[in-house]
Amino acid sequence: MLPLAKLWTFVGQSFVPFAAAWIYFVRNGSNEGVLISKAYFGVLITLCVGAVLVWTLALYVRAAKLQHSSVIIPPNTTFEELGSRNLVVSWGTLIVFGLAVIVSLAAFGLRYGESRIHYWDDNKPLAGSFFESRKAAHRIGCARQPCFAVSSRSGTSEGVAEYIPYVTDGFVAFLIALCCGGNGVIVSFRH
């Protein structure tokens, strides 16, 4: 169980300052297209961290249940050891890590939600909303990349992410499913 606890602590404690800095960066800047692209990568990184944390927690809960442990959440190995646990630190760590993921997803998701798909070198979006512009990109298709960008590339030729139908938002959907699956496993272990 110690390797799971160390992974839990390392990933969570590494993510909290990273997320705070990345949120600041995504909320402040001059080029909207670059900021939206950075928000997309923030969503991906946050979902990856969320998946690692939730699956680490699920495996730890499973191991704790099998050992009939009274404490089923991982310790924060920076402040605790498996033999001497402080429930305030353990639960506080769980809450901080969970809130960091939720706040990051909200911040990055809101910024990425401003995305309108554009032709690669066009300043006008394919449609006026997040979902409609994606539907238009899927309907149009792409024979040779790069075809689309997640936002306007005006003012810069670099830093704006390419939008690849089925792939760009497909990664997000896959990671959301992975996080939800881990949560479902935790709930099933609790009974």
CSV table of C-alpha atoms in Angstrom, one decimal:
chain,number,residue,atom,x,y,z
A,1,MET,CA,0.0,0.0,0.0
A,2,LEU,CA,3.0,2.3,0.5
A,3,PRO,CA,3.7,2.7,-3.2
A,4,LEU,CA,0.1,3.7,-3.8
A,5,ALA,CA,0.3,6.2,-1.0
A,6,LYS,CA,3.6,7.7,-2.4
A,7,LEU,CA,2.1,7.9,-5.9
A,8,TRP,CA,-1.0,9.6,-4.4
A,9,THR,CA,1.1,12.2,-2.5
A,10,PHE,CA,3.5,12.9,-5.3
A,11,VAL,CA,0.9,13.4,-8.1
A,12,GLY,CA,-1.4,15.5,-5.9
A,13,GLN,CA,1.3,17.7,-4.4
A,14,SER,CA,2.9,18.2,-7.8
A,15,PHE,CA,-0.4,19.1,-9.4
A,16,VAL,CA,-1.6,21.8,-6.9
A,17,PRO,CA,1.1,24.4,-7.6
A,18,PHE,CA,1.2,23.5,-11.3
A,19,ALA,CA,-2.5,24.0,-11.6
A,20,ALA,CA,-2.5,27.4,-9.8
A,21,ALA,CA,0.2,28.7,-12.1
A,22,TRP,CA,-1.4,27.3,-15.3
A,23,ILE,CA,-4.8,28.8,-14.3
A,24,TYR,CA,-3.2,32.2,-13.9
A,25,PHE,CA,-1.5,31.8,-17.2
A,26,VAL,CA,-4.7,30.8,-19.0
A,27,ARG,CA,-6.7,33.7,-17.5
A,28,ASN,CA,-4.1,36.4,-18.4
A,29,GLY,CA,-2.6,36.9,-21.8
A,30,SER,CA,-3.1,38.8,-25.0
A,31,ASN,CA,-3.7,36.2,-27.7
A,32,GLU,CA,-7.1,34.5,-27.2
A,33,GLY,CA,-6.3,31.6,-29.5
A,34,VAL,CA,-3.2,30.7,-27.6
A,35,LEU,CA,-5.0,31.0,-24.3
A,36,ILE,CA,-7.8,28.7,-25.5
A,37,SER,CA,-5.2,26.2,-26.7
A,38,LYS,CA,-3.4,26.3,-23.3
A,39,ALA,CA,-6.8,25.8,-21.6
A,40,TYR,CA,-7.4,22.7,-23.8
A,41,PHE,CA,-4.0,21.3,-22.7
A,42,GLY,CA,-4.9,22.3,-19.1
A,43,VAL,CA,-8.1,20.2,-19.4
A,44,LEU,CA,-6.2,17.2,-20.7
A,45,ILE,CA,-3.5,17.4,-18.0
A,46,THR,CA,-6.1,17.9,-15.2
A,47,LEU,CA,-8.1,14.9,-16.4
A,48,CYS,CA,-5.0,12.8,-16.6
A,49,VAL,CA,-4.1,13.8,-13.0
A,50,GLY,CA,-7.7,13.2,-11.9
A,51,ALA,CA,-7.6,9.8,-13.5
A,52,VAL,CA,-4.3,8.9,-11.8
A,53,LEU,CA,-5.6,10.2,-8.4
A,54,VAL,CA,-9.0,8.5,-8.6
A,55,TRP,CA,-7.6,5.1,-9.7
A,56,THR,CA,-4.8,5.3,-7.1
A,57,LEU,CA,-7.5,6.0,-4.5
A,58,ALA,CA,-9.6,3.1,-5.8
A,59,LEU,CA,-6.7,0.7,-5.6
A,60,TYR,CA,-5.8,2.0,-2.1
A,61,VAL,CA,-9.4,1.6,-0.9
A,62,ARG,CA,-9.5,-1.9,-2.3
A,63,ALA,CA,-6.2,-2.8,-0.6
A,64,ALA,CA,-7.4,-1.3,2.7
A,65,LYS,CA,-10.6,-3.2,2.5
A,66,LEU,CA,-8.8,-6.5,1.9
A,67,GLN,CA,-6.6,-5.8,4.9
A,68,HIS,CA,-9.6,-4.7,7.0
A,69,SER,CA,-8.0,-1.4,7.7
A,70,SER,CA,-9.9,1.2,9.7
A,71,VAL,CA,-8.6,4.0,7.5
A,72,ILE,CA,-9.4,3.5,3.8
A,73,ILE,CA,-7.9,6.6,2.3
A,74,PRO,CA,-4.2,7.0,1.5
A,75,PRO,CA,-1.9,8.9,3.8
A,76,ASN,CA,-0.1,12.0,2.7
A,77,THR,CA,3.4,10.5,2.9
A,78,THR,CA,5.0,13.9,3.3
A,79,PHE,CA,3.4,14.2,6.8
A,80,GLU,CA,2.2,10.7,7.7
A,81,GLU,CA,3.4,7.1,7.7
A,82,LEU,CA,1.3,4.0,7.4
A,83,GLY,CA,1.8,3.2,11.1
A,84,SER,CA,1.0,6.6,12.5
A,85,ARG,CA,-2.0,8.2,10.7
A,86,ASN,CA,-3.6,11.6,11.3
A,87,LEU,CA,-7.1,11.5,9.9
A,88,VAL,CA,-7.2,15.3,9.7
A,89,VAL,CA,-4.2,15.3,7.4
A,90,SER,CA,-5.4,12.3,5.3
A,91,TRP,CA,-8.9,13.7,4.8
A,92,GLY,CA,-7.6,17.3,4.3
A,93,THR,CA,-5.3,16.0,1.6
A,94,LEU,CA,-8.1,14.2,-0.1
A,95,ILE,CA,-10.2,17.3,0.0
A,96,VAL,CA,-7.4,19.6,-1.3
A,97,PHE,CA,-6.5,17.2,-4.1
A,98,GLY,CA,-10.1,16.8,-5.1
A,99,LEU,CA,-10.8,20.6,-5.0
A,100,ALA,CA,-7.6,21.2,-7.0
A,101,VAL,CA,-8.9,19.0,-9.8
A,102,ILE,CA,-12.4,20.4,-9.7
A,103,VAL,CA,-11.3,24.0,-9.7
A,104,SER,CA,-8.8,23.4,-12.4
A,105,LEU,CA,-11.4,21.6,-14.6
A,106,ALA,CA,-13.8,24.5,-14.1
A,107,ALA,CA,-11.2,27.2,-14.9
A,108,PHE,CA,-9.7,25.4,-17.9
A,109,GLY,CA,-13.1,24.1,-19.1
A,110,LEU,CA,-14.7,27.6,-19.0
A,111,ARG,CA,-11.8,29.0,-21.1
A,112,TYR,CA,-11.9,26.1,-23.5
A,113,GLY,CA,-15.6,26.5,-23.7
A,114,GLU,CA,-15.0,29.8,-25.5
A,115,SER,CA,-13.4,27.8,-28.4
A,116,ARG,CA,-15.0,28.1,-31.8
A,117,ILE,CA,-13.5,25.9,-34.5
A,118,HIS,CA,-11.9,27.9,-37.4
A,119,TYR,CA,-10.4,26.9,-40.7
A,120,TRP,CA,-6.7,26.7,-40.1
A,121,ASP,CA,-5.9,30.2,-41.5
A,122,ASP,CA,-9.3,31.8,-41.3
A,123,ASN,CA,-10.4,34.5,-38.7
A,124,LYS,CA,-14.1,33.6,-38.9
A,125,PRO,CA,-15.4,30.6,-36.9
A,126,LEU,CA,-17.3,27.8,-38.7
A,127,ALA,CA,-20.3,28.5,-36.4
A,128,GLY,CA,-21.1,30.7,-33.5
A,129,SER,CA,-21.0,28.2,-30.6
A,130,PHE,CA,-18.8,25.6,-29.2
A,131,PHE,CA,-20.9,22.6,-30.2
A,132,GLU,CA,-22.1,24.0,-33.5
A,133,SER,CA,-18.6,24.8,-34.7
A,134,ARG,CA,-17.5,21.2,-33.9
A,135,LYS,CA,-20.5,19.8,-35.7
A,136,ALA,CA,-19.6,21.9,-38.7
A,137,ALA,CA,-16.0,20.6,-38.6
A,138,HIS,CA,-17.2,17.0,-38.4
A,139,ARG,CA,-19.6,17.6,-41.3
A,140,ILE,CA,-16.9,19.2,-43.5
A,141,GLY,CA,-14.2,16.7,-42.7
A,142,CYS,CA,-10.5,17.0,-43.4
A,143,ALA,CA,-8.7,15.4,-46.3
A,144,ARG,CA,-5.2,16.8,-45.4
A,145,GLN,CA,-4.2,18.3,-42.1
A,146,PRO,CA,-4.0,20.9,-40.7
A,147,CYS,CA,-7.6,21.8,-41.6
A,148,PHE,CA,-9.0,23.4,-38.4
A,149,ALA,CA,-7.8,25.3,-35.3
A,150,VAL,CA,-9.5,25.4,-31.9
A,151,SER,CA,-9.6,29.2,-32.2
A,152,SER,CA,-8.5,32.0,-34.5
A,153,ARG,CA,-4.9,32.1,-35.4
A,154,SER,CA,-4.9,35.8,-36.1
A,155,GLY,CA,-1.9,37.7,-34.7
A,156,THR,CA,0.1,34.5,-34.4
A,157,SER,CA,1.1,31.5,-36.5
A,158,GLU,CA,2.2,29.4,-33.6
A,159,GLY,CA,0.6,28.4,-30.3
A,160,VAL,CA,-2.9,27.7,-31.4
A,161,ALA,CA,-3.8,24.0,-31.3
A,162,GLU,CA,-5.0,22.1,-34.3
A,163,TYR,CA,-8.5,20.7,-34.1
A,164,ILE,CA,-8.7,17.1,-35.4
A,165,PRO,CA,-12.3,15.8,-35.6
A,166,TYR,CA,-12.9,12.9,-33.3
A,167,VAL,CA,-9.4,13.1,-31.8
A,168,THR,CA,-9.2,16.5,-30.1
A,169,ASP,CA,-12.4,16.2,-28.1
A,170,GLY,CA,-12.2,12.4,-28.2
A,171,PHE,CA,-9.2,12.6,-25.8
A,172,VAL,CA,-11.3,14.7,-23.4
A,173,ALA,CA,-14.2,12.3,-23.6
A,174,PHE,CA,-11.9,9.3,-23.0
A,175,LEU,CA,-10.3,10.8,-19.9
A,176,ILE,CA,-13.7,11.8,-18.5
A,177,ALA,CA,-14.8,8.2,-18.9
A,178,LEU,CA,-11.6,7.0,-17.2
A,179,CYS,CA,-12.2,9.4,-14.2
A,180,CYS,CA,-15.9,8.4,-13.9
A,181,GLY,CA,-14.9,4.7,-14.1
A,182,GLY,CA,-12.5,5.2,-11.2
A,183,ASN,CA,-15.2,6.9,-9.2
A,184,GLY,CA,-17.5,4.0,-9.9
A,185,VAL,CA,-15.0,1.5,-8.7
A,186,ILE,CA,-14.5,3.5,-5.4
A,187,VAL,CA,-18.2,3.5,-4.8
A,188,SER,CA,-18.5,-0.2,-5.5
A,189,PHE,CA,-15.6,-0.9,-2.9
A,190,ARG,CA,-17.4,1.1,-0.2
A,191,HIS,CA,-20.2,-1.4,0.0
